Coordinates of C-alpha atoms in Angstrom, one line a residue:
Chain A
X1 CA 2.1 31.2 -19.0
X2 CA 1.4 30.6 -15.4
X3 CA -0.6 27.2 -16.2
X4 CA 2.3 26.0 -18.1
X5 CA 5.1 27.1 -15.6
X6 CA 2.7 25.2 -12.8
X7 CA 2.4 21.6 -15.1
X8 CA 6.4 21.9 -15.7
X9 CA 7.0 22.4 -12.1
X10 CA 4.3 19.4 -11.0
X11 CA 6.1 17.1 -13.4
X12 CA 9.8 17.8 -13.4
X13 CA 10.3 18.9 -9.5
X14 CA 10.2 15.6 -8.4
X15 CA 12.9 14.5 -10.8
X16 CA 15.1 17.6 -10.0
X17 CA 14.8 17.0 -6.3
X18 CA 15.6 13.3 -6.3
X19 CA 19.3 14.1 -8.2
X20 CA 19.7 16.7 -5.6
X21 CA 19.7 14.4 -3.4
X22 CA 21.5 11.8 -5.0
X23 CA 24.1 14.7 -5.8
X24 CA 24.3 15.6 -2.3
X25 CA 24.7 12.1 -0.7
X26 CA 27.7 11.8 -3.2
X27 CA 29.5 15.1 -2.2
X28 CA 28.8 13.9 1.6
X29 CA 29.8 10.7 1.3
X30 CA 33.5 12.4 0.3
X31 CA 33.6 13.9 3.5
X32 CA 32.2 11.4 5.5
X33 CA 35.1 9.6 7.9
X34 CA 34.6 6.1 6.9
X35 CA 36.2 2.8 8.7
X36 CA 36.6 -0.5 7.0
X37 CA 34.8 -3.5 9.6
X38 CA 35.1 -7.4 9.1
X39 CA 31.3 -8.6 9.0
X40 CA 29.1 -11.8 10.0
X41 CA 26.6 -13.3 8.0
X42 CA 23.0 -12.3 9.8
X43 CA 21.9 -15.8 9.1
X44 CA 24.1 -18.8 8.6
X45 CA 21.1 -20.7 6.4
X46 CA 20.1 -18.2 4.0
X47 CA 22.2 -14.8 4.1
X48 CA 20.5 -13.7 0.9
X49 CA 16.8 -12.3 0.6
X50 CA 16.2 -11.2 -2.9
X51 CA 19.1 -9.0 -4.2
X52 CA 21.1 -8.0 -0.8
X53 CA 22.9 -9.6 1.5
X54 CA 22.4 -9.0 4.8
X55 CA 24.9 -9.1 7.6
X56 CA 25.8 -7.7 11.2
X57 CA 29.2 -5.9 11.9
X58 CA 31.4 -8.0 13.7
X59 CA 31.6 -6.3 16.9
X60 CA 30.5 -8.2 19.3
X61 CA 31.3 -5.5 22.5
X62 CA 28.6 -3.6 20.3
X63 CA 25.8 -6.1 21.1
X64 CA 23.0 -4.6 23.6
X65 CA 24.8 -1.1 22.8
X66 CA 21.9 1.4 21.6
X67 CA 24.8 3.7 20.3
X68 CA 28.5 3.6 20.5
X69 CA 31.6 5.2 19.1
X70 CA 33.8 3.0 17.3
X71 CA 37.9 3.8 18.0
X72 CA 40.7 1.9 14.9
X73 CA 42.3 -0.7 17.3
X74 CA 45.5 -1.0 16.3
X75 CA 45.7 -4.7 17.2
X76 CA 42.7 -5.8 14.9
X77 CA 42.4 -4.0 11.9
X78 CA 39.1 -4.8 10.9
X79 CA 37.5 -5.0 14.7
X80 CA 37.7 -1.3 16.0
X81 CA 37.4 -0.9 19.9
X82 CA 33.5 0.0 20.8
X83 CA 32.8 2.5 23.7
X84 CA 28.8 2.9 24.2
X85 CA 27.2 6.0 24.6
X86 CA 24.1 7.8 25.0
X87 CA 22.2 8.2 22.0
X88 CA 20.4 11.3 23.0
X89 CA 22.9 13.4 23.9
X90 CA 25.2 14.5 21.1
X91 CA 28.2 12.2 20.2
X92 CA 31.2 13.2 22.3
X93 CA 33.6 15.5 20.6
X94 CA 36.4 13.0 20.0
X95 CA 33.8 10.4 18.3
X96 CA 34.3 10.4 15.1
X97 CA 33.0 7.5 14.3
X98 CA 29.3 7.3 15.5
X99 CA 27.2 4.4 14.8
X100 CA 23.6 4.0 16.1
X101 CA 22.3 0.8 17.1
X102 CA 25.5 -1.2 16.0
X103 CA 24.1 -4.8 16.2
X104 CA 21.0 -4.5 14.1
X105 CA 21.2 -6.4 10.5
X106 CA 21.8 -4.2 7.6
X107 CA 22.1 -5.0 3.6
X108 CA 23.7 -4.7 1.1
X109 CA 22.2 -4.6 -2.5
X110 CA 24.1 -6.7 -5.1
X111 CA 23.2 -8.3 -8.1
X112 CA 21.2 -11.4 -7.9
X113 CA 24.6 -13.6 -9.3
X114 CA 27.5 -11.1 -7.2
X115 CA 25.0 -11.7 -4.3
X116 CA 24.6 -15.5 -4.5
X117 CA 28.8 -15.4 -4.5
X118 CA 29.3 -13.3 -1.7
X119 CA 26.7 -15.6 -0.3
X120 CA 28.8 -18.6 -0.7
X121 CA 32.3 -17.1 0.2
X122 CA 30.9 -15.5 3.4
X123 CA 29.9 -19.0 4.4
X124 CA 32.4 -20.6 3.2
X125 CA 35.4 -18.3 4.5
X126 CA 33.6 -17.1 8.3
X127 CA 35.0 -14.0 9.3
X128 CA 37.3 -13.3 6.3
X129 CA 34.7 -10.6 4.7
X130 CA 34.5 -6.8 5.4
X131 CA 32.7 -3.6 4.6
X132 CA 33.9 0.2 4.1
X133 CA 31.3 1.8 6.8
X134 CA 30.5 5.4 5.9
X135 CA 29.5 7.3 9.1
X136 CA 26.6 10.6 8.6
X137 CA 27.4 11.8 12.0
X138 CA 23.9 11.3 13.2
X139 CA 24.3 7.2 14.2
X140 CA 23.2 6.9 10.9
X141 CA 25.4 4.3 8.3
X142 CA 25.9 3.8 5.1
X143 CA 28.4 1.2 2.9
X144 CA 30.4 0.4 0.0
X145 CA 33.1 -1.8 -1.3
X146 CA 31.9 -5.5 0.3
X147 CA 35.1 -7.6 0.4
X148 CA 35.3 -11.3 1.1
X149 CA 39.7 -11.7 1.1
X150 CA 41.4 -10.6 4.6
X151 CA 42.9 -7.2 4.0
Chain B
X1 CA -10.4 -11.2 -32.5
X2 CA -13.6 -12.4 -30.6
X3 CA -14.9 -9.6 -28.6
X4 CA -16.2 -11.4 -25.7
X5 CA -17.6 -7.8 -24.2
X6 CA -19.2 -7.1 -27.5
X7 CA -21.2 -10.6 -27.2
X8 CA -22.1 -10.3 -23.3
X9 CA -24.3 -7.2 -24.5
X10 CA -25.8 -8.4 -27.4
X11 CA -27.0 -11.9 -25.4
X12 CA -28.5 -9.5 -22.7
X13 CA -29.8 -7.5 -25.3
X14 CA -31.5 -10.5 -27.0
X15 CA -32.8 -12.0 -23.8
X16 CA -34.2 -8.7 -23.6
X17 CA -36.4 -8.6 -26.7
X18 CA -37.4 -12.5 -26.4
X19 CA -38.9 -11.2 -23.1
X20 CA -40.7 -8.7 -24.8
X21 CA -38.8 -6.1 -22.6
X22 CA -37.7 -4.1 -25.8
X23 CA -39.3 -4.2 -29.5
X24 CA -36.9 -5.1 -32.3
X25 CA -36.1 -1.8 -33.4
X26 CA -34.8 -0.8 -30.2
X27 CA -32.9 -4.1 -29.9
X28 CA -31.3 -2.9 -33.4
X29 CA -30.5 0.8 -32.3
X30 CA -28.9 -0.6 -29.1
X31 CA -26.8 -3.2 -30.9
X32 CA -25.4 -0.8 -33.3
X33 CA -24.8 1.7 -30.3
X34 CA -22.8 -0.3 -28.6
X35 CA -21.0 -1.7 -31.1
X36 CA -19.7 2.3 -32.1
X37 CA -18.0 2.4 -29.2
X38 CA -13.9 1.3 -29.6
X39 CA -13.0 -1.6 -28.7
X40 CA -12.3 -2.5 -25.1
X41 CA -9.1 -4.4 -25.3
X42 CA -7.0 -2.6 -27.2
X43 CA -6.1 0.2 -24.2
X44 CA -5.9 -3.1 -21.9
X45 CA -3.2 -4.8 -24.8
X46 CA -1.3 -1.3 -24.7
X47 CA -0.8 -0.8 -21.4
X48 CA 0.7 -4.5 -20.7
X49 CA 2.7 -4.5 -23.7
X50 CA 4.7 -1.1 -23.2
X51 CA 4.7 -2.1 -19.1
X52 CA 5.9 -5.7 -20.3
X53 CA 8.8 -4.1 -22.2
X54 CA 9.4 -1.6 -19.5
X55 CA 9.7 -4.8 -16.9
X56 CA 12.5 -6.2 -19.2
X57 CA 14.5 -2.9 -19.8
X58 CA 14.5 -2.6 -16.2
X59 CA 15.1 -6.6 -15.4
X60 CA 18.4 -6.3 -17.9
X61 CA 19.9 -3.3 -16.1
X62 CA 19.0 -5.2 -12.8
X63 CA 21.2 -8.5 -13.7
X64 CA 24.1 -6.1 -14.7
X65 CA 24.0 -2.6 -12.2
X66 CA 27.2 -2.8 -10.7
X67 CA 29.2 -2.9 -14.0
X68 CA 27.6 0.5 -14.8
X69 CA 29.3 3.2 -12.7
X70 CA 26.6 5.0 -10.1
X71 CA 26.9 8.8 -12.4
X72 CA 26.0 7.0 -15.7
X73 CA 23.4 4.7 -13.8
X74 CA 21.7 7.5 -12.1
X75 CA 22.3 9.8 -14.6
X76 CA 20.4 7.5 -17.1
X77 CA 17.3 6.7 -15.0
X78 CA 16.9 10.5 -14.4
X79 CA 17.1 11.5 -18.1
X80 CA 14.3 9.1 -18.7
X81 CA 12.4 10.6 -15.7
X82 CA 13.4 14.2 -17.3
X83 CA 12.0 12.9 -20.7
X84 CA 8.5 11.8 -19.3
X85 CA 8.5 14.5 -17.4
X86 CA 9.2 17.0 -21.0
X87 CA 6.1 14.4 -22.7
X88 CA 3.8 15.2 -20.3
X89 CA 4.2 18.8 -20.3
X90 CA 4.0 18.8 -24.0
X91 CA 1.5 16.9 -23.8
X92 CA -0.9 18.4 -21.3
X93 CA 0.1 22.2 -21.3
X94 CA -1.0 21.8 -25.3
X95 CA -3.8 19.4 -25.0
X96 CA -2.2 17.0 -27.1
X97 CA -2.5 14.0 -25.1
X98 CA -5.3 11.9 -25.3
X99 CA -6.9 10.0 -22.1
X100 CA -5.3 7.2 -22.4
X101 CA -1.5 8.8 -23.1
X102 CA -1.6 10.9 -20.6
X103 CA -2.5 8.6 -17.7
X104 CA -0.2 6.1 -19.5
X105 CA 2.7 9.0 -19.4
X106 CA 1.6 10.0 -15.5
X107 CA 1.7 6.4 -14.6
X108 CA 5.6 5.3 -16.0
X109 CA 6.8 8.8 -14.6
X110 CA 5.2 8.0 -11.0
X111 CA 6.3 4.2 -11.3
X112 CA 9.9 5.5 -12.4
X113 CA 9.7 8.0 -9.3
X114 CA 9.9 5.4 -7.2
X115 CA 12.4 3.3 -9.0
X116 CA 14.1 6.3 -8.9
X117 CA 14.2 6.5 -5.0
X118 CA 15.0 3.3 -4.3
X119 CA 18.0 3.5 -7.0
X120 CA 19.3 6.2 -5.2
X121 CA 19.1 4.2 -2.1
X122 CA 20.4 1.2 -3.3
X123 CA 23.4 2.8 -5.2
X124 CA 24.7 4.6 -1.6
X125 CA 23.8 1.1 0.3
X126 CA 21.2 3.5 2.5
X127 CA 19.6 1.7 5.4
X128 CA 16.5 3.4 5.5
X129 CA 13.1 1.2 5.7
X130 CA 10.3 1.0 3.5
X131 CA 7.8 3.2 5.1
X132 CA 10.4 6.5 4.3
X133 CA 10.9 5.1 0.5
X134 CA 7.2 5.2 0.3
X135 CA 6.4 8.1 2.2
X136 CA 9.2 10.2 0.1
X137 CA 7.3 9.2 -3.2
X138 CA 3.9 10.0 -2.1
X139 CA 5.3 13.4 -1.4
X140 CA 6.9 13.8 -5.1
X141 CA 3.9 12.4 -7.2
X142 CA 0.6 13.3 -5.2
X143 CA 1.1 16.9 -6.9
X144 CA 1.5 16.1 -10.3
X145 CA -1.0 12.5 -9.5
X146 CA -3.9 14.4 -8.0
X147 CA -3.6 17.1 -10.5
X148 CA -3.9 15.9 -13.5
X149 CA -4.3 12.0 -13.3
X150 CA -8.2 10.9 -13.8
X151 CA -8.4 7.6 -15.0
X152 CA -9.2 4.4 -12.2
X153 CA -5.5 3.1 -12.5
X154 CA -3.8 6.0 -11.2
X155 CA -6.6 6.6 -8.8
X156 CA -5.4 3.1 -7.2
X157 CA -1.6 3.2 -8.1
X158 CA -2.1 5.9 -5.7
X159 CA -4.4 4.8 -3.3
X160 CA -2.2 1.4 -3.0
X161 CA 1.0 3.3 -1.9
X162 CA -0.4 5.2 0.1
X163 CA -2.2 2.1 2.1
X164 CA 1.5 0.4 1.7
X165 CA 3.0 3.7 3.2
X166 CA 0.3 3.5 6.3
X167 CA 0.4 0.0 6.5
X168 CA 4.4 0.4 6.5
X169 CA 4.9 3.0 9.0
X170 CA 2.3 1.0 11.1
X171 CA 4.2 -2.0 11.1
X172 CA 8.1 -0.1 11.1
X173 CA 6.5 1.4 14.6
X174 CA 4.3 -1.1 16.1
X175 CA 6.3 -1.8 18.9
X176 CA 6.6 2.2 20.4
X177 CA 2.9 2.7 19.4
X178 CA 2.1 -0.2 20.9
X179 CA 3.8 0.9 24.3
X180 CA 1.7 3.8 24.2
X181 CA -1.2 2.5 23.3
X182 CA -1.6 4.0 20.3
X183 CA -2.1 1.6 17.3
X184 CA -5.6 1.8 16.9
X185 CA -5.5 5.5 17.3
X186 CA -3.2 5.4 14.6
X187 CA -5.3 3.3 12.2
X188 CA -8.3 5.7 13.6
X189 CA -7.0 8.9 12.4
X190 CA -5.4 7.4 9.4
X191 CA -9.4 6.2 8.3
X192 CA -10.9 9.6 9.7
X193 CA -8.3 11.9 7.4
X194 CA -9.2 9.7 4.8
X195 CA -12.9 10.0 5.4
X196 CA -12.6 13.7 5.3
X197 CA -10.9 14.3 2.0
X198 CA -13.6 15.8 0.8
X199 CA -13.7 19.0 2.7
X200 CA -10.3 20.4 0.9
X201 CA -12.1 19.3 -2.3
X202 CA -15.4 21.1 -1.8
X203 CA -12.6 24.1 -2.0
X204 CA -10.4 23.0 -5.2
X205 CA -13.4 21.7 -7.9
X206 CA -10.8 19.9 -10.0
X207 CA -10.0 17.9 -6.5
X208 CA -13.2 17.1 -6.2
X209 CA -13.4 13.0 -7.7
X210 CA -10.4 12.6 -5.9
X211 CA -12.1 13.5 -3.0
X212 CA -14.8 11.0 -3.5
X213 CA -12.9 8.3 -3.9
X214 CA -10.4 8.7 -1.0
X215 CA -13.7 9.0 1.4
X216 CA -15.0 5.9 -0.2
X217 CA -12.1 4.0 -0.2
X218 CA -12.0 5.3 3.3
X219 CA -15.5 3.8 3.9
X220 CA -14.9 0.9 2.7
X221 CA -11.6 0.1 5.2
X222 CA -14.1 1.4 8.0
X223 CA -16.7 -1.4 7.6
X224 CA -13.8 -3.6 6.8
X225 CA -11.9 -2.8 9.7
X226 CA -15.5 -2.9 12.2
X227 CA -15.8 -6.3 10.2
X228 CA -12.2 -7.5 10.8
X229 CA -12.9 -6.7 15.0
X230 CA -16.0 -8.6 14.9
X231 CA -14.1 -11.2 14.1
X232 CA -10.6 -11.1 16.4
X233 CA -12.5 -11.0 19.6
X234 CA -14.0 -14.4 18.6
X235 CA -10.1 -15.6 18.0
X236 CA -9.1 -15.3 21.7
X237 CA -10.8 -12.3 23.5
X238 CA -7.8 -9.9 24.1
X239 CA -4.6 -11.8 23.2
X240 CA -0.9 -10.2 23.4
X241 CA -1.1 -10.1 19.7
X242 CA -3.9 -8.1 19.6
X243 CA -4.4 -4.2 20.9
X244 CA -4.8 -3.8 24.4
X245 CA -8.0 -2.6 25.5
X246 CA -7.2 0.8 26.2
X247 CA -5.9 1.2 22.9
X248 CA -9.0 -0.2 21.3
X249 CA -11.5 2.1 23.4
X250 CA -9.1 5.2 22.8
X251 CA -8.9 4.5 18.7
X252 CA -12.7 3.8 18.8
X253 CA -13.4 7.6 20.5
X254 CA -11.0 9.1 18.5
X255 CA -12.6 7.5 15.2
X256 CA -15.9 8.4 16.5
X257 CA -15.3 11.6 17.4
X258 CA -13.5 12.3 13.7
X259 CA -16.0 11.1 12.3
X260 CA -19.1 13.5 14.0
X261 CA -16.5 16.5 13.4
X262 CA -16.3 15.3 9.4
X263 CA -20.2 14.9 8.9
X264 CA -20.4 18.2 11.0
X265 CA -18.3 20.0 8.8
X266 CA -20.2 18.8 5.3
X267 CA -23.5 19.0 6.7
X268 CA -25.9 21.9 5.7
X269 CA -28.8 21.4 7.8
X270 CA -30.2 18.2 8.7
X271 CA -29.6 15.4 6.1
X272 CA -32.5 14.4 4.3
X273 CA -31.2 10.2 5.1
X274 CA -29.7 9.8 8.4
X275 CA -29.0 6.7 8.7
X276 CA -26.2 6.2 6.4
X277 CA -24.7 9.0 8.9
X278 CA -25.5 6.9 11.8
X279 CA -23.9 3.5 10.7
X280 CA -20.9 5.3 9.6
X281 CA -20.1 7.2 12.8
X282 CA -21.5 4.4 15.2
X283 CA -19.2 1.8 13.4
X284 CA -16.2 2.1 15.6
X285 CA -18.4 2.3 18.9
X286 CA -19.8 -0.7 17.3
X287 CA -16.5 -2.2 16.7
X288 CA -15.5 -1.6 20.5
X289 CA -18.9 -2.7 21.9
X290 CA -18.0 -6.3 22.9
X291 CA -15.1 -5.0 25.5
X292 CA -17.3 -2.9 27.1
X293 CA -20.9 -5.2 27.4
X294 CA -18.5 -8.3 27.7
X295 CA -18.9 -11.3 25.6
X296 CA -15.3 -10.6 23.5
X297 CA -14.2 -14.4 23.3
X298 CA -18.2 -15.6 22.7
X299 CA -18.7 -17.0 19.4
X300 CA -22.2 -16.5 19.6
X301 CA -22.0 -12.9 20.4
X302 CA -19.0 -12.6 17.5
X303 CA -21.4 -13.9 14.7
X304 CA -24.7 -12.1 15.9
X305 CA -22.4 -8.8 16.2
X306 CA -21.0 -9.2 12.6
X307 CA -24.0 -10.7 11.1
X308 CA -26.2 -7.9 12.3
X309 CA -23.5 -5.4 11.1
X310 CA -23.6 -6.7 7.7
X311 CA -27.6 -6.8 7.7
X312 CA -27.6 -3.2 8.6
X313 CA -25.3 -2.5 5.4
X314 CA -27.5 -4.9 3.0
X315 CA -30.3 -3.1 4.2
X316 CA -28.5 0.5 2.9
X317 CA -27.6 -0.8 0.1
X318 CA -31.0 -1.8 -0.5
X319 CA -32.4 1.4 0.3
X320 CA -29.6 3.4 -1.7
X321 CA -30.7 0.7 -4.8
X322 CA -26.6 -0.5 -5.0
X323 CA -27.4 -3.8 -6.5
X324 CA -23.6 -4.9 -5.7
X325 CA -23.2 -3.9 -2.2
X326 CA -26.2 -5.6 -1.7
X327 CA -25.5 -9.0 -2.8
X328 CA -21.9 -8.2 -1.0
X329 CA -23.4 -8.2 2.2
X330 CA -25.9 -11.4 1.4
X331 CA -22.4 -13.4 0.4
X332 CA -20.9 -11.7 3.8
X333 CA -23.1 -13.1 6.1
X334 CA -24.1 -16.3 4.1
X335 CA -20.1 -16.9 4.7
X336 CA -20.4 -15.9 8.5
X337 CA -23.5 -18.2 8.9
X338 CA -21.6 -21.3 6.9
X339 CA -18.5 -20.6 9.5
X340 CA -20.6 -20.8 12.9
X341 CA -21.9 -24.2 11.6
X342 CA -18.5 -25.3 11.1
X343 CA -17.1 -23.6 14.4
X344 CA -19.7 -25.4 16.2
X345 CA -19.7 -28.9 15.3
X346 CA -16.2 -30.7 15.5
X347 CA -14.5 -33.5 14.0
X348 CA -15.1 -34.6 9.7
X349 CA -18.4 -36.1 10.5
X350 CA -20.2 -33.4 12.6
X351 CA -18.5 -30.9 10.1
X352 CA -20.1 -32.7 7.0
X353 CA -23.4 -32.4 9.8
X354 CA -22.7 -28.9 9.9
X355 CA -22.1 -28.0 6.4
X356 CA -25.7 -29.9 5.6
X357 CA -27.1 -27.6 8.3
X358 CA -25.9 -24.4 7.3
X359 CA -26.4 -25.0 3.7
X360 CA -30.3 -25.6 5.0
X361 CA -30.3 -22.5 6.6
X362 CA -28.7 -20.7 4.0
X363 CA -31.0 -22.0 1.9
X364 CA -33.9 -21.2 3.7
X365 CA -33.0 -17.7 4.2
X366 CA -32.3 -17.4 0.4
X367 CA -36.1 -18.3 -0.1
X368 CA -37.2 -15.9 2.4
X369 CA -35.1 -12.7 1.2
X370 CA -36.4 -13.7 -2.1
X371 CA -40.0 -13.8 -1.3
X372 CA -39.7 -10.7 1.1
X373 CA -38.2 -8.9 -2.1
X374 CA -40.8 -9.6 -4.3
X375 CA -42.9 -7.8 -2.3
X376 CA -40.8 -5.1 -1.5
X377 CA -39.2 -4.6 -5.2
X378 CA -35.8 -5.2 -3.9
X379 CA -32.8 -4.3 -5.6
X380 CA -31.6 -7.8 -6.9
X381 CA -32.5 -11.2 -7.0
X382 CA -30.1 -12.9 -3.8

């Protein structure tokens, strides 16, 4: 009974793990603040390597910043205000909106065809695409809904 | 179908008894011996045909993922997961499965692990780097991998993420480890660990091939990586690019050191062959020697160092009787020799010059090993 208990554990843990995580990432995800941001194309020739497109935020008071809180501006929509902080220290309380490292290139995983379009409209149309940001609380990102129209 | 195996061995077997090395009867019992056994390519057929279709499921999902909703998506890949999972257990808790099911079964379910991972990853938009995706798996399969898979292509499924995941988190962290001096330390311990799998083995019997080959696999990036030195401080002495020389004398202790502590540990007494002991733990010294003699940016003193290291391991192979190894090492430096010719002599013509030369040399040598062997009842003909 043991022997059997230990080769069902060996082979279905790893499963059962893997959609607890994916189960947990969705309940966090609910009540993670998120903050829609316009986005750049990383590089003008060739945005798209394999199946994501990658692409800076457009922020560029971020650039050089190794952490920073990110404040809605109610001028710009899409562009929120960017206040650097340190990134050892614990985000301040009123940051609810914590991003670390907010000039690095991130991706995003499409399709092979959605990505080639987003490709083209992001070069096409500069500055008219945007991203739901998902903040962990950590400086740590995540995203959904890419959108190439102005909102 | 012709099977091109099946021939090989009955030509060898033939050559054999027109020697006079066998008598006829023998050459008969072999023939029908061999041909018993099932057929080679059949398992080989399998395996490409069910990961072919696999590679097509998964390429149609791929074109279309975003019109499936993320539940039903991830729901589906970790039924199937659920399902090998269930086969296996049915299989091996009731000794149903034969060989080549169950490392078939332990193979998809480890592949489909990692799918798995990186599904979940991509279905959030997760920023994480490779080295975590890899590291993550390793974690979930080695279990149920080193547990029950036995067969070669598991062994290396395994053995290749887990270089990727080194080789990953090397790469995701070179620039702090670099700062520290640290890289070669790294790579050092990373070898040594390796190296010692076989203490925990000596421990858990069933662990015990899986020992074996880690520490050979292990070996065998050692003389690579000695090799691989030999060669860089040719390229241009100590170059930003390459490991500062701190870093390089720190790694080479460290490996050293590991590498007394692991023979230490599996010794019983004094071993019976010491020098296959010695080359192992002198090969990072070895490695390290030119930046502390001097000489790192010779090319003289890079192909003496690498031919020399390569003579030491033909001559263990020879003693150990590893026919492959042996002729390994004779192609090594033969390819060393063939590159100091062409290193020395510039422009087409001198090159053609120094191809001719080396070739004569090469040659030469050939003749000698040959001659020396047939004395000595070497292991091969070079």
């Amino acid at each position: 009974m043991t022997r059997h208990l230990r080769i069902l554990a060996l082979l279905i843990l790893p499963t059962v793990m893997v959609a607890g995580w994916a189960m947990y990432l969705a309940a966090e995800r609910a009540s993670q603040p998120a903050m829609r941001i316009a986005i750049t194309g990383y590089d003008p020739r060739d945005l798209l390597r394999g199946h994501y497109l990658q692409f800076r935020l457009d922020l560029p008071a971020a650039e050089g910043a190794a952490c920073a809180c990110l404040h809605p501006d109610p001028g710009d929509a899409l562009r929120p205000s960017v206040v650097p902080v340190q990134c050892t220290a614990p985000p301040p309380r009123d940051c609810g909106h914590f991003i670390g490292d907010p000039g690095r290139a991130y991706r995003y995983y499409a399709p092979e065809e959605r990505a080639l379009a987003l490709q083209g409209e992001l070069m096409a149309n500069p500055g008219s695409a945007s991203v739901l940001v998902h903040f962990h609380g950590d400086g740590a990102v995540s995203f959904s809904d890419i959108s190439t129209r102005d909102r | 179908m012709i099977d091109i195996h099946g021939r090989a061995i009955r030509s060898r077997i033939d050559r054999w008894r027109n020697a006079g090395l066998i008598d006829h009867a023998t050459a008969t019992r072999l023939i029908a011996f061999e041909a018993s056994g099932s057929p080679r390519s059949i398992p080989a057929l399998t395996v490409i045909g069910a990961l072919s279709v696999a590679l097509g499921i998964i390429a149609i999902v791929s074109a279309n993922w975003d019109q499936i909703p993320v539940r039903a998506r991830l729901g589906g890949h970790v039924a199937v997961n659920l399902a090998l999972g269930a086969w296996g257990y049915a299989g091996l808790a009731h000794g149903r499965l034969g060989h080549w099911a169950r490392e078939g079964v332990l193979m998809v379910l480890s592949a489909s692990t990692l799918a798995l991972l990186a599904h979940v990853g991509q279905s959030f938009q997760l920023q994480g780097g490779t080295f975590g995706l890899l590291a993550a798996w390793l974690v979930l399969v080695s279990p149920f991998t080193l547990a029950f898979a036995r067969g070669a292509a598991n062994r290396w499924l395994w053995t290749a993420g887990l270089f990727a995941a080194a080789g990953t988190g090397l790469a995701e962290n070179a620039a702090a480890l670099g700062e520290a001096d640290l890289v070669v330390t790294s790579i050092a311990l990373f070898i040594v660990a390796g190296y010692a799998a076989p203490l925990p083995a000596r421990v858990a019997g069933a662990l015990h091939d899986w020992g074996r080959h880690l520490n050979h696999v292990m070996l065998a990036a050692l003389v690579l990586a000695t090799s691989a030195a030999q060669m860089a401080w040719r390229l241009d002495g100590l170059s930003s690019d390459l490991p500062t020389r701190v870093d390089v004398l720190a790694g080479a202790a460290c490996a050293t050191a590991g590498l007394l502590a692991v023979h230490a540990a599996l010794a019983r007494g004094l071993p019976d062959r010491p020098w296959p002991v010695a080359f192992v733990v002198a090969s990072p010294a070895y490695a390290a020697l030119p930046l502390v003699v001097g000489g790192a940016g010779s090319a003289t003193v890079a192909a003496v160092g690498f031919c020399l290291y390569w003579w030491a391991v033909s001559w263990l192979a020879h003693a150990a009787g590893s026919t492959s190894l042996y002729r390994l090492a004779v192609v090594a430096i033969a390819l060393r020799v063939l590159l100091v010719f062409v290193e020395a002599f510039g422009g087409l013509l001198l090159t053609g010059v120094g191809l001719v030369a080396s070739g004569g040399v090469l040659l030469a040598a050939g003749y000698a090993v040959r001659r020396l062997l047939k004395h000595t009842g070497g292991p091969a003909e070079s």
